[in-house]
Amino acid sequence: MRIGVLAKAAGVSVPTVRYYESIGLLTRPARQGGQRVYSTEDVKALSLIRHCRDLDFSLDEISDILASVQRRLPCSETKASAERHLRSIRKKIAELCALEATVAALVSGCETTCSGSAAPDCVILQPGQPCCG
């Protein structure tokens, strides 16, 4: 199949297919008459890449997952990758919660101390205001 058919089958764009080839996530296909020719295995690999991207795995993590699939490693390898990814997600959530609390406090402070003042006087913009860290 041609690149456009592959892209459509996997739900990605043609430039995305080319990009994944350029960084080595997809193997470069054989060419026939100067055009790339893909197989159903390429559709499976590209669909897996897309699924992993939907789960917010990094490209490096996806590369490791693809290698595990291609080498038919035990599922425990993929589970370990997913557990590391889950820890990372939970850390980001905690950081975002702290950031949300800080911004909410600044907004509340603005409402009670400087609402209606000129923007440069706003408590939100004052250096030294507590921030998450």
Backbone as a ProteinNet text record, in pm:
[ID]
protein_1_A
[PRIMARY]
MRIGVLAKAAGVSVPTVRYYESIGLLTRPARQGGQRVYSTEDVKALSLIRHCRDLDFSLDEISDILASVQRRLPCSETKASAERHLRSIRKKIAELCALEATVAALVSGCETTCSGSAAPDCVILQPGQPCCG
[TERTIARY]
83.8	0	88.4	35	108.7	96.8	178.5	187.8	55.1	-21.1	-149.7	-248.4	-247.9	-337.1	-296.6	-165.3	-114	-155	-131.8	-164	-312.4	-396	-540.7	-580.6	-523.2	-555.7	-518.2	-410.8	-364.4	-416	-482.6	-538.1	-435.3	-332.7	-230.8	-213.4	-132	-106.3	16.3	27.2	143.2	272.7	277	400.1	437.1	337.5	364.7	433.3	386.3	449.5	595.4	617.4	754.6	842.2	785.2	860.1	898.5	803.6	833.6	939	938.3	1044.5	1178.5	1178.2	1304.4	1370.6	1290.9	1350.1	1365.9	1328.6	1351.8	1242.9	1128.9	1019.7	958	945.6	899.4	1019.4	1027	1135.7	1105.8	1209.5	1191.3	1143.8	1036.7	980	1056.2	1028.7	1082.5	1019	1085.3	1031	1001.9	897.7	858.8	823.1	897.6	874.1	896.1	988.4	1018.5	923.7	822.8	726.8	740.2	713.8	717.6	602.7	632.9	530.7	525.1	408.5	390	308.2	322.1	250.3	151.7	76.8	-15.7	61.2	183.7	266.4	298	316.5	341.1	217.9	100.5	-23.8	-31.3	2	-1.2	97.8	218.9	320.8	277.9	229.5	187.7	66.6	-24	-140.1	-96	3.7	56.5	123.8	200.2	264.8	158.7	56.3	-50.8	-119.3	-145.9	-209.3	-120.7	7.7	101.4	109.1	104	104.5	-23.5	-136.8	-262.5	-252.6	-169.4	-148	-35.3	16.5	120.1	255.6	284.3	418.8	511.8	635.2	733.7	777.9	842.9	891.3	995.6	1079.4	1177.8	1107.6	1004.5	928.9	861.6	808.7	743.7	845	962.7	1068.3	1097.2	1105	1128.4	1011.7	890.7	772.5	770	797.3	801.6	907.1	1022.9	1129.2	1083.4	1011.6	959.5	861.6	776.9	678.8	749.9	843.8	913	997.5	1055.2	1136.9	1053.5	922.5	828.8	870.2	911.2	950.1	826.2	846	729.8	654.7	528.1	440.8	492.1	565.3	617	706.9	772.9	856.1	768.6	659	566.7	501.2	468.3	408	504.2	631.7	730.7	737.2	731.8	730.3	605.9	492.9	367.4	369.1	429.7	437.9	525.8	638	723	646.1	572.5	493.7	384.9	321.9	217.7	275.4	394	458	483.3	526.9	551.7	422.2	315.7	185.3	140.4	155	113.1	196.1	323.5	408.8	361.9	330.1	280.8	149.5	62.6	-66.3	-42.9	47.4	77.2	132.6	221.7	277.2	168.7	78.3	-31	-128	-151.3	-239.5	-177.9	-46.9	20.7	15.1	35.5	28.6	-112.2	-211.4	-349.7	-380.5	-335.5	-358.9	-291.3	-171.2	-99.2	-171.3	-209.7	-277.8	-413.8	-484.2	-613.7	-595.5	-489.5	-463.5	-430.9	-354.7	-323	-448.2	-533.2	-658.4	-743.7	-751.7	-828.7	-767.9	-635	-567.2	-594.4	-600.5	-631	-771.2	-865.3	-1004.1	-1017.2	-935.8	-950.5	-858.5	-749.1	-653.2	-638.6	-652.9	-619.2	-715.5	-824.9	-919.7	-959.9	-946.9	-980.6	-860.9	-748	-626.1	-566.1	-463.1	-390.9	-317.7	-306.1	-244.4	-107.9	-18.5	113.1	104.9	-4.7	-20.1	-84.7	-122.8	-194	-103.9	-157.8	-84.8	-34.7	-106.1	-66.7	69.2	96.1	219.1	334.4	315	417.9	521.8	648.7	755.1	756.3	797.1	806.4	678.7	573.6	451.6	479.9	421.2	448.2	409.9	493.1	466.7	498.1	445.3	472.5	617.2	671.7	809.4	841.8
-117.5	0	123.8	232.9	359.1	433.8	537.3	611	674.9	725.8	787.1	685.8	566	459.7	417.3	403.5	368.2	473.7	598.6	707.6	706	691.5	689.8	569.5	452.8	331.3	344.6	418	432.8	561	645.6	768.1	876.3	883.4	988.1	1057.7	1162.4	1232.7	1173.4	1200.1	1155	1213.1	1344.2	1396.4	1324.2	1279.8	1205.2	1073.1	1004.6	878.8	905.6	1008.2	1041.4	1075.4	1149.2	1185.6	1060.7	971.3	850.1	765.1	766.5	697.4	766.4	899.5	974.3	957.4	934.2	916.6	769.3	680.5	538.5	462.3	525.1	450.2	351.5	393.5	304.1	270	145.1	108	163.2	202.1	255.3	141	163	55.4	37.7	-74.7	-97.7	2.8	26.5	118.6	41.2	84.3	24.4	139.6	153.7	264	398.8	405.1	530.1	564.8	482.1	510.7	408.4	456.1	367.6	267.2	144.4	39.8	-19.4	-11.6	-54.4	-182	-250.9	-376	-359.5	-463.7	-460.8	-454	-505.1	-494	-347.4	-268.7	-125.7	-57	-98.6	-43.3	-74.8	-198.8	-238.1	-154.5	-139.9	-62.8	82.8	141.4	281.4	300.1	205.4	212.4	203.1	119.2	108.8	239.8	298.5	427	531.7	537.1	635.5	611.9	486.6	453.6	499.2	471.7	513.5	665.5	734.8	882	932.8	866.8	905	889.5	795.8	774.5	862.8	949.2	1047.1	984.8	867.6	812.4	897	913.8	988.3	902.5	965.8	890.5	787.5	820.5	722.8	603.6	631.3	522.4	435.6	499.9	425.4	338.4	390.4	311.9	184.8	198.7	82.1	-16	35.8	-50.3	-125.3	-53.6	-120.3	-229.7	-201.9	-302.4	-424.8	-402.4	-513.6	-598	-530.3	-600.6	-679.7	-615.2	-680.3	-798.4	-787.8	-898.4	-998.5	-969.9	-1057	-1081.4	-972.8	-980.7	-1000.5	-1045	-1064.6	-933.9	-947.6	-832.8	-751.6	-816	-746.1	-629.2	-636.1	-525.4	-404.1	-428.4	-320.2	-266.7	-355.7	-313.1	-222.6	-256.1	-173.4	-33.7	-27.2	103	181.8	114.5	181.1	228.7	150.8	192.1	316.6	322.4	441.7	562.1	540.2	647.8	695	602.4	636.3	720	684.3	764.4	906.6	918.3	1049.4	1130.7	1066.9	1134	1181.9	1096.4	1133.6	1250.2	1252.6	1363.5	1493.7	1487.1	1605.4	1653.8	1560	1596.6	1668.8	1618.7	1683.2	1823.8	1838.8	1970.6	2065.9	2015.8	2098.9	2137.4	2045.8	2078.7	2189.6	2181.8	2287	2419.1	2414.4	2535.2	2594.5	2508.5	2554.6	2624.5	2567.7	2628.2	2764.5	2775.7	2903.1	3009.3	2974.6	3071.8	3108.8	3011.1	3040.6	3137.8	3119.6	3209.7	3349.9	3358.9	3490	3559.5	3485.6	3542.5	3591.5	3511.3	3550.8	3675.8	3678.5	3795.3	3920	3904.6	4017.1	4069.1	3979.6	4019.5	4098.4	4064.6	4130.6	4250.8	4260.2	4368.1	4471.7	4431.4	4528.7	4530.3	4462.4	4458.2	4599.2	4629.1	4761.4	4853.4	4813.4	4893.8	4876.4	4955.3	4941.9	4807.5	4747.9	4616.2	4604.4	4704.1	4689.4	4676.8	4722.6	4715.6	4584.8	4502.7	4378.6	4284.1	4228.6	4135.7	4013.8	3977	3860.7	3884.5	4009.1	4040.4	4084.7	4082.3	4128.7	4018	4050.4	3953.1	3917.5	3797.5	3755.2	3693.7	3690.8	3624.8	3474.9	3408.5	3265.4	3188.8	3096.1	3011.9	2867.4	2780.2	2638.7	2611.2	2508.5	2481	2344.6
0	0	0	-47.4	-52.9	78.9	92.8	218.3	259.1	164.6	196.8	252.4	196.1	243.6	384.1	405.8	538.1	640.7	608	700.5	736	636.8	660.9	747.1	717.7	792.9	940.7	969	1107.1	1172.6	1094.9	1150.8	1178.5	1094.4	1108.2	973.4	972.2	846.7	776.8	648	571.2	628.3	662.4	723.5	853.8	928.9	1052.4	1020.6	918.1	876.3	840.1	761.3	720	840.2	934.8	1054.7	1133.6	1156.4	1231.7	1161	1030.4	955.8	978	972.8	984	1120.1	1225.2	1358	1395	1303.9	1324.4	1397.3	1424.5	1486.6	1388.4	1265.7	1159	1071.4	1030.7	940.4	801.6	734.6	598.8	509.1	436.3	354.5	223.2	160.9	26.6	-68	-176.7	-276.9	-404.7	-468.5	-595.8	-688.7	-795.7	-887.9	-821.8	-724.9	-656.2	-543.5	-520.3	-413.5	-301.6	-181.1	-65.4	-75.5	-35	-34.2	106.7	168.1	306.1	314.4	427.8	451	566	592.2	705.8	837.9	840.6	961.2	990.8	886.4	905	962.4	918.8	974	1123.3	1160.1	1301.5	1383.3	1331.6	1404.2	1417.9	1311	1315	1405.9	1405.4	1495.3	1641.2	1668.4	1804.5	1845.3	1754.9	1783	1815.8	1734	1757	1891.3	1923	2051.5	2167.8	2157.6	2263.3	2274.1	2160.9	2165	2231.6	2203.5	2267.5	2419.8	2465.8	2608.5	2662.3	2576.6	2611.1	2644.2	2589.6	2601.5	2516.3	2561.3	2482.8	2364	2268.5	2152.6	2193.5	2291.6	2340.8	2405.8	2485.2	2547.8	2441.6	2339.3	2231.1	2158.8	2137.9	2073.2	2153.3	2285.8	2371.5	2364.1	2363.1	2355.6	2222.8	2113.5	1982.1	1979	2037.7	2041.7	2120.6	2230.8	2309.8	2228.6	2153.4	2070.4	1960.5	1893.2	1782.1	1828.4	1948.2	2000.7	2079.1	2086	2154.8	2300.1	2367	2507.6	2593.7	2716.8	2805.3	2828.5	2854	2880.8	2999.8	3088	3205.9	3166.6	3051.6	3004	2972.2	2904.2	2871	2997.4	3088.4	3215.1	3290.6	3292.7	3362.5	3299.6	3166.9	3098.6	3137.3	3140.8	3175.8	3321	3410	3549.8	3565.5	3493.3	3496.4	3442.8	3335.5	3275.4	3372.3	3440.8	3537.6	3651.4	3699.8	3804.6	3755.3	3631.8	3573.1	3562.9	3521.2	3511.8	3649.3	3749.4	3885.4	3938.5	3905.5	3947.5	3881.6	3751.5	3680.7	3740.5	3774.6	3834.8	3966.8	4049.9	4178	4155	4058.7	4027.4	3978.3	3894.7	3845.7	3957	4049.8	4163.5	4248.2	4270.9	4347.9	4272.5	4143.4	4062	4064.5	4054.8	4058.9	4191.3	4301.8	4433	4442	4388.5	4392.2	4310.4	4189.1	4103.7	4163.2	4218.7	4282.5	4398.5	4478	4590.1	4539.8	4431.3	4375.2	4322.3	4255.7	4204.8	4321.5	4425.2	4543.3	4607.8	4614.9	4670.1	4588.3	4460.4	4371.2	4399.1	4415	4439.6	4568.6	4668.8	4798.8	4818	4743	4769.6	4659.2	4535.5	4431.3	4313.4	4323.6	4213.5	4173.2	4046.4	3997	3985.2	4040.8	4029.7	3890.6	3864.2	3737.9	3736.7	3619.8	3606.4	3674.1	3660.5	3725.5	3877.5	3937.5	4082.5	4129.4	4037.3	4071	4151.3	4256.3	4342.7	4264.4	4161.8	4081.5	4016.8	3981.3	3908.4	3997.7	4128.5	4220	4241.8	4215.5	4242.4	4390.3	4417.9	4556.6	4609.5	4527.6	4570.7	4579.3	4675.9	4690.6	4564	4531.4	4414.5	4450.7	4373.1	4397.1	4359.8	4412	4379.1	4410.2
[MASK]
+++++++++++++++++++++++++++++++++++++++++++++++++++++++++++++++++++++++++++++++++++++++++++++++++++++++++++++++++++++++++++++++++++++

